[in-house]
Coordinates of C-alpha atoms and ligand atoms in Angstrom, one line a residue:
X152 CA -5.0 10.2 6.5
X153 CA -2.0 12.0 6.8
X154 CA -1.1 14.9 9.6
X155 CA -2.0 18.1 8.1
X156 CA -5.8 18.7 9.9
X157 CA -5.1 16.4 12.9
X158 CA -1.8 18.7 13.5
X159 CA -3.9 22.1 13.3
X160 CA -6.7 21.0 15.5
X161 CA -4.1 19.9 18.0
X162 CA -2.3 22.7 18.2
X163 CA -6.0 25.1 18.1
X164 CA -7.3 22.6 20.9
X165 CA -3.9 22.7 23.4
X166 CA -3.4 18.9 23.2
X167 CA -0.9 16.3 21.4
X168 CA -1.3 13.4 19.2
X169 CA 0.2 10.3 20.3
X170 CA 2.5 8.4 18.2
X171 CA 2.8 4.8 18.9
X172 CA 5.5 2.6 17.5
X173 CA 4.0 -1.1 16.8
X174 CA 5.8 -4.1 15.5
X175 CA 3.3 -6.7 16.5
X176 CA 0.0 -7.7 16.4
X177 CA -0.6 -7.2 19.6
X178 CA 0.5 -3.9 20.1
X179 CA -1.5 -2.8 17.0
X180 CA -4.7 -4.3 18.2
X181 CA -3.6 -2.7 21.7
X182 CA -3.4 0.8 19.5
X183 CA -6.6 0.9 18.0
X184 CA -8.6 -0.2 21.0
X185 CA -7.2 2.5 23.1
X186 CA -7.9 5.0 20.3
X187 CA -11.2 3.7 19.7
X188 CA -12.6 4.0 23.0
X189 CA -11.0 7.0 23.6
X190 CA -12.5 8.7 20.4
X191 CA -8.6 9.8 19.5
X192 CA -7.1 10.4 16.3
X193 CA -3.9 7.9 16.8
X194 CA -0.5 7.5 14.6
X195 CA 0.5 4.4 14.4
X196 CA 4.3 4.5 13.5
X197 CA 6.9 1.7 12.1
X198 CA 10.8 2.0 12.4
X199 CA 12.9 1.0 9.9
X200 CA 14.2 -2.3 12.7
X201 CA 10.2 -2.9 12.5
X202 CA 10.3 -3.1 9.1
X203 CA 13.0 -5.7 9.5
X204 CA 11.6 -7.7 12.0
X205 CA 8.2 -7.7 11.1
X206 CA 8.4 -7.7 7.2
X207 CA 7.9 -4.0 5.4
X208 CA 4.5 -5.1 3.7
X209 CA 3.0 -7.4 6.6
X210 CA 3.3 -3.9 8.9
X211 CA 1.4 -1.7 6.0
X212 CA -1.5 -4.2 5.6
X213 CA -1.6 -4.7 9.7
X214 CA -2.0 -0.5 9.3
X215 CA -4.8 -1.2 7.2
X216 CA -6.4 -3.8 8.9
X217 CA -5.9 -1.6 11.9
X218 CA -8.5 1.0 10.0
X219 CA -10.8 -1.8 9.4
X220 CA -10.5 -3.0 12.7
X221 CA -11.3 0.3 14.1
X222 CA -14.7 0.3 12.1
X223 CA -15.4 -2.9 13.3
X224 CA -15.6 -1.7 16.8
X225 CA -17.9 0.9 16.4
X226 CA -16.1 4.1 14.9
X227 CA -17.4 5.1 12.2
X228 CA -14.7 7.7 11.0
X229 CA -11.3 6.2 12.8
X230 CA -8.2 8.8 12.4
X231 CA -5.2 6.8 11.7
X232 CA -2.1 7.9 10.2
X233 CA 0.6 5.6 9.2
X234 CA 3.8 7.1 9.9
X235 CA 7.6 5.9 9.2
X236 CA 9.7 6.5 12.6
X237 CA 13.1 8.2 11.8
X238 CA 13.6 7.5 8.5
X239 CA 17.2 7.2 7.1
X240 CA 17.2 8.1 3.9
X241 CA 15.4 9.3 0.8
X242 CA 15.0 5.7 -0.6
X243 CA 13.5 4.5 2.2
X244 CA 11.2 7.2 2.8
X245 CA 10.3 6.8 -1.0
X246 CA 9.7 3.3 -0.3
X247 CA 7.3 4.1 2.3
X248 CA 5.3 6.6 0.1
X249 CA 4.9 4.4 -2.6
X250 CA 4.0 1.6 -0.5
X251 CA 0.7 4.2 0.9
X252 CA 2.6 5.5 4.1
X253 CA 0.4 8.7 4.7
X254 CA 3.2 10.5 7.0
X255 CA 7.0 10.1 6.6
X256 CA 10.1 11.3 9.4
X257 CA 12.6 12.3 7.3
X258 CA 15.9 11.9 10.0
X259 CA 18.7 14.5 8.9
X260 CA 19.8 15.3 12.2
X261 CA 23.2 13.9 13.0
X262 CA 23.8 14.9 9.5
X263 CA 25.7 18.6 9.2
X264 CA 22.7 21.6 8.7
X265 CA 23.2 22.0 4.9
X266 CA 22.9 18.4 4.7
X267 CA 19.7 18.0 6.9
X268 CA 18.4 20.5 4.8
X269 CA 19.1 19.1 1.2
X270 CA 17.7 16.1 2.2
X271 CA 15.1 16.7 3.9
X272 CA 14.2 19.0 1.2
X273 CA 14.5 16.1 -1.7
X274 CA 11.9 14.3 0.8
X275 CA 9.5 16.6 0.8
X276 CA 9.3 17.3 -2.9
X277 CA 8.9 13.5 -3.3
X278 CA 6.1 13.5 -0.6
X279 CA 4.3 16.4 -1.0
X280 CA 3.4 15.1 -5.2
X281 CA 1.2 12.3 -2.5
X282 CA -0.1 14.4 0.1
X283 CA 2.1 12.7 2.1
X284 CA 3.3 15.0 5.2
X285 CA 7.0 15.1 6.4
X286 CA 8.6 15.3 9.5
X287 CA 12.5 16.4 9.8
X288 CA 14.5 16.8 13.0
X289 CA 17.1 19.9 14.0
X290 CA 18.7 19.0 17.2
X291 CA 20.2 16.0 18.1
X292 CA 18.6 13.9 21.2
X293 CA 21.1 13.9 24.3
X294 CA 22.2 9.9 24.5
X295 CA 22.4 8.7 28.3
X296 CA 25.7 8.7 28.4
X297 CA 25.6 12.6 28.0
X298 CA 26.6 14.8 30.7
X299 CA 23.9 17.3 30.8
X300 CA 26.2 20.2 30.1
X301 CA 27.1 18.1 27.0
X302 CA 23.4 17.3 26.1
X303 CA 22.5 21.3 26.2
X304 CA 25.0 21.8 23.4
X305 CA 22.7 19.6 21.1
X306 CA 19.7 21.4 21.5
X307 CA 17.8 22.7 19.0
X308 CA 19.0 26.1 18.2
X309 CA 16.0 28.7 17.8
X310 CA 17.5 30.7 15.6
X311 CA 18.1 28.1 12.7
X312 CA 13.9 27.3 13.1
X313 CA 12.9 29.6 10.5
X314 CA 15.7 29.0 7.7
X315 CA 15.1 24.9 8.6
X316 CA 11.4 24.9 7.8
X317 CA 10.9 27.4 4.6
X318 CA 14.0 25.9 2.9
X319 CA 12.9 22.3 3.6
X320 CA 9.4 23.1 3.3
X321 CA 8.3 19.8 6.2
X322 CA 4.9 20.3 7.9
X323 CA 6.2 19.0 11.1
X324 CA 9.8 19.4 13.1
X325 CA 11.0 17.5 15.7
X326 CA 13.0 19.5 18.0
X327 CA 15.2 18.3 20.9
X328 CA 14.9 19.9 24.4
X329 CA 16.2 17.3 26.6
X330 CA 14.2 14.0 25.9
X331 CA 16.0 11.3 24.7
X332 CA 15.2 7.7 23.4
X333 CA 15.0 4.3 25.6
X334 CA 13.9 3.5 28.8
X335 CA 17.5 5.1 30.9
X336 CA 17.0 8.7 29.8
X337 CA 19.3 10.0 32.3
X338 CA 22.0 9.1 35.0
X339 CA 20.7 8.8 38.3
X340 CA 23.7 11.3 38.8
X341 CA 21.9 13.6 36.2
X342 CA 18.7 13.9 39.3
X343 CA 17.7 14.9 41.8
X344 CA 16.7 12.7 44.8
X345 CA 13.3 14.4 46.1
X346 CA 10.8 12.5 48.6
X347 CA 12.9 9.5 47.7
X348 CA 12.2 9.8 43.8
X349 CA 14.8 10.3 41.1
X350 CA 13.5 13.3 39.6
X351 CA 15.5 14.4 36.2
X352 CA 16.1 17.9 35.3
X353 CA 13.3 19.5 33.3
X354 CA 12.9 19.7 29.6
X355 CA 14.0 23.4 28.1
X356 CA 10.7 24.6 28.2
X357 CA 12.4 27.9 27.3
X358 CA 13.8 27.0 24.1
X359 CA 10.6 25.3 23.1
X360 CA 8.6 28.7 23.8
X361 CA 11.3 30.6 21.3
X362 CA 11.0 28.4 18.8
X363 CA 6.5 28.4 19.2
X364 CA 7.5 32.5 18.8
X365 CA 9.7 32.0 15.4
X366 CA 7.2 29.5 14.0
X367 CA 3.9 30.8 15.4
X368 CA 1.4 28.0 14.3
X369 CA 3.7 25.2 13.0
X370 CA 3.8 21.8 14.3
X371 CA 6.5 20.1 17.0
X372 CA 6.9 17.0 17.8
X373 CA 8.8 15.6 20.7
X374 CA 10.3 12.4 20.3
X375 CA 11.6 10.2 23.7
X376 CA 8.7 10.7 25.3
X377 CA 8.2 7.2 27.5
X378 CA 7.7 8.2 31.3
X379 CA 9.3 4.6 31.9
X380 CA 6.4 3.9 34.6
X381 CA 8.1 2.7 38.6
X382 CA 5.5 0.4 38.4
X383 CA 6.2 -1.5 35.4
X384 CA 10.3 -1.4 36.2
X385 CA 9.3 -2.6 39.7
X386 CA 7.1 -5.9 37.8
X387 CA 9.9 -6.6 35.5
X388 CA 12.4 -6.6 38.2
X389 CA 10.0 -8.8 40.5
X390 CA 9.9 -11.4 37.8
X391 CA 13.5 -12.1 37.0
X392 CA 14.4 -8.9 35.1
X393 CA 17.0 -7.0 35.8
X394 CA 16.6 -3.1 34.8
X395 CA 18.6 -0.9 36.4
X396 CA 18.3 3.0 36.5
X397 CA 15.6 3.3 34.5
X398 CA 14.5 6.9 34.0
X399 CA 12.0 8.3 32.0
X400 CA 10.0 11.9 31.5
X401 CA 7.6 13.0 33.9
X402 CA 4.2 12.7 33.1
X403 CA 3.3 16.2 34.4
X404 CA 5.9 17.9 32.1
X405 CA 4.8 16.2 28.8
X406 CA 1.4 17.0 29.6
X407 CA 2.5 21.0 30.0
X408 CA 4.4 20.3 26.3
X409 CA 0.8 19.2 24.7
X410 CA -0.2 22.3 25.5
X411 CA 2.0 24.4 23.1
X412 CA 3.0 23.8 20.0
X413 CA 3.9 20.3 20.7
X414 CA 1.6 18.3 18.7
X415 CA 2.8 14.9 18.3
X416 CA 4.6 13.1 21.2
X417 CA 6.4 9.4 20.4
X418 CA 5.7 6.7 22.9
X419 CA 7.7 3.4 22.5
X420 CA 9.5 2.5 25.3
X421 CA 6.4 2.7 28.2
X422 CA 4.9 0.0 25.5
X423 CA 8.0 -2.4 25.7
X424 CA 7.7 -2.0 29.2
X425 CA 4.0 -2.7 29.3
X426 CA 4.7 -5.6 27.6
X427 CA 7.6 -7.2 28.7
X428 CA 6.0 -6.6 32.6
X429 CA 2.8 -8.5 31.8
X430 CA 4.4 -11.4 29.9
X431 CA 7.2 -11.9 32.9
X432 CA 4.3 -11.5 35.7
X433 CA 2.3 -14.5 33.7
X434 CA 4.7 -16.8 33.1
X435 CA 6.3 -16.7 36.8
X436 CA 2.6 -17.5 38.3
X437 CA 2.0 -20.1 35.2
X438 CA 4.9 -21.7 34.9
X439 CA 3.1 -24.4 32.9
X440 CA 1.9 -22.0 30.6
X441 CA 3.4 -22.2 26.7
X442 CA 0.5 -21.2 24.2
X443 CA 1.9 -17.6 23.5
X444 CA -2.3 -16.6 23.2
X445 CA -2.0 -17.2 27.3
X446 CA 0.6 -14.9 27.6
X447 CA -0.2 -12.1 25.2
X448 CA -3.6 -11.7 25.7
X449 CA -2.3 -9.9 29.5
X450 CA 0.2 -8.2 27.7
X451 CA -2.2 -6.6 25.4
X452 CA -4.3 -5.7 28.3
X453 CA -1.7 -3.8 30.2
X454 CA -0.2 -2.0 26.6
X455 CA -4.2 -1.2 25.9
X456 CA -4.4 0.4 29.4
X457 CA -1.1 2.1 29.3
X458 CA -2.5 3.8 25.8
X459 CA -5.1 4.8 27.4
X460 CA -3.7 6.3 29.9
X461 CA -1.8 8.6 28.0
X462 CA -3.8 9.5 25.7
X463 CA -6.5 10.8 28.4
X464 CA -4.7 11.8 31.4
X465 CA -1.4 13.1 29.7
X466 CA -1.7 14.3 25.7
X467 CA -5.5 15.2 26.1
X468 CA -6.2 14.2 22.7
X469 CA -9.6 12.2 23.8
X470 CA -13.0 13.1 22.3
X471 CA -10.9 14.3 19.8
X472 CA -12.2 12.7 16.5
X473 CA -13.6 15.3 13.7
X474 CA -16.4 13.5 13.8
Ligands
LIG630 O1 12.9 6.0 18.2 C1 13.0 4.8 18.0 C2 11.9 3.9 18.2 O2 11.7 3.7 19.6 C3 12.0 2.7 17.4 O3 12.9 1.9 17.9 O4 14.4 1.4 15.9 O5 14.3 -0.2 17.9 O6 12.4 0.0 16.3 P1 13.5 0.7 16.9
LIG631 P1 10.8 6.4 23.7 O1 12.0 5.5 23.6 O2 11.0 7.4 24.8 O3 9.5 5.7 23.8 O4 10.8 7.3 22.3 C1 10.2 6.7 21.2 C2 10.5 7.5 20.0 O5 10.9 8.6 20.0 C3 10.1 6.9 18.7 O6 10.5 7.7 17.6
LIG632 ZN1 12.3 8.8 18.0

């Protein structure tokens, strides 16, 4: 299905839909069974670098196994939309709708605003002819290496909100207030030392409530959202990693965001983590180990729990299904 209903019901009901990148088998399976259990409508997302690792027609029939999958453990009407991550250009989001994407991100924003525009535009037109939704960006995400007095200047400028969405005509816009890809969000010199925990600055919850006020009703989505969890840092680091300063967004402020307007928050990072955690834990204490199944299977475990975890303690979008 694509966004349209799950976005309005969202936004009606005061929580967010999660949007999981997946590249594997694992972290698909790890998807559905989070959503399934939890009764959440899930959008399962694929990069253009997943499309290159993974193969671009393995990952759209792993979407629609996923569907069948969910069925086969007891949902009777899964919500599942397949959605291309920050699409680059017009061909591949073509690509992507012809292939039965139901949801495309059309990426314009490091592009100048006409630009943005023109192609999001041409995107849309294409898509729309499917039912396909569209996401576009205005704002560019702050990089790490930001100051933040640097990063404000690429915010998402209210006042271009209206102009953006009529002349492009996307059903979804992904707006940047201070989150920012990968798991080292911010400097620790960006935080603030409290209680003996880095906390970052907060997101511009101010320039998020403008631009709910210009588009009263329409769909935002917040990309960067990993929290980059102490405790999976902490395992990696235990078991021969060696991550350094990495920073995330706190929990308690993306759960505030799925309150608003925010509809759609992108997880990718917490999952890597998840992952990469569970597989360096198991093969320290089994160094004997080497049938991949041995090692997986925990890392599926602790991606299916992290899921789960957000989807009921910080987006809310649980119990969620239409039906
Ligand atoms: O926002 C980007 C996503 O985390 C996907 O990352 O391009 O490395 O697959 P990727
Ligand atoms: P994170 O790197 O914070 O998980 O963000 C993922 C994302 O925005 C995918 O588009
Ligand atoms: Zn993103």
């Amino acid at each position: 299905m694509n966004t349209r209903e799950m976005f309005k019901r969202a936004i009606a009901g005061g929580y967010a839909i999660p949007a999981f990148n997946f590249n594997t088998m694992e972290q698909m399976q790890a998807i559905v069974m989070a959503a399934v259990e939890t009764k959440s409508p899930v959008i399962m997302q694929v990069s253009k670098g997943a499309r290159n690792y993974a193969n671009a027609t393995i990952l759209r029939y792993m979407a629609e196994g996923a569907v069948a999958y969910a069925k086969e453990l007891g949902c009777e009407h899964p919500e599942i939309v397949l959605h291309l991550d920050h699409g680059d250009s017009f061909e591949l989001c073509k690509d992507c709708i012809d292939m039965g994407f139901s949801s495309v991100m059309i990426d314009g924003s490091s592009l100048p605003y006409e630009e943005n525009i023109a192609l999001a535009k041409k995107v849309v037109d294409y898509a729309h002819q499917f039912d396909v939704t569209v996401e576009a960006e205005l704002g560019v995400l702050a990089g790490v290496e930001d100051e933040v007095s640097s990063a404000e200047s690429h915010y998402t400028k209210p006042e271009e909100v209206i102009d953006f969405s009529t002349r492009t005509g996307c059903d979804s816009l992904a707006i940047s207030i201070g989150t920012s890809h990968g798991a080292h969000k911010f400097t620790p010199e960006q935080c603030t030392l409290v209680n003996g925990v880095l906390v970052p600055p907060p997101l511009a919850f101010d320039i998020l409530h403008e631009i709910e006020k210009k588009l009263p009703g329409f769909p935002i989505v917040l990309h960067g959202s990993s929290s980059v969890p102490m405790d999976e840092v902490n395992t990696i680091n235990q078991f021969g990693g060696h991550l350094e300063a990495a920073i995330g967004i706190p929990e308690e402020q993306l759960r505030e965001a799925s309150k608003s307007a925010v509809c759609k928050i992108n997880i990718d990072s917490d999952s890597r983590l998840a992952m990469t955690a569970a597989i360096r834990k198991h093969l320290a204490e089994h160094p004997g180990d080497f049938d991949p199944r041995q090692y997986l299977k925990p890392a599926r475990e602790n991606m299916k729990k992290m899921y789960i975890h957000k989807i009921v303690n910080v987006l809310g979008s649980n119990g969620k299904l239409a039906q």
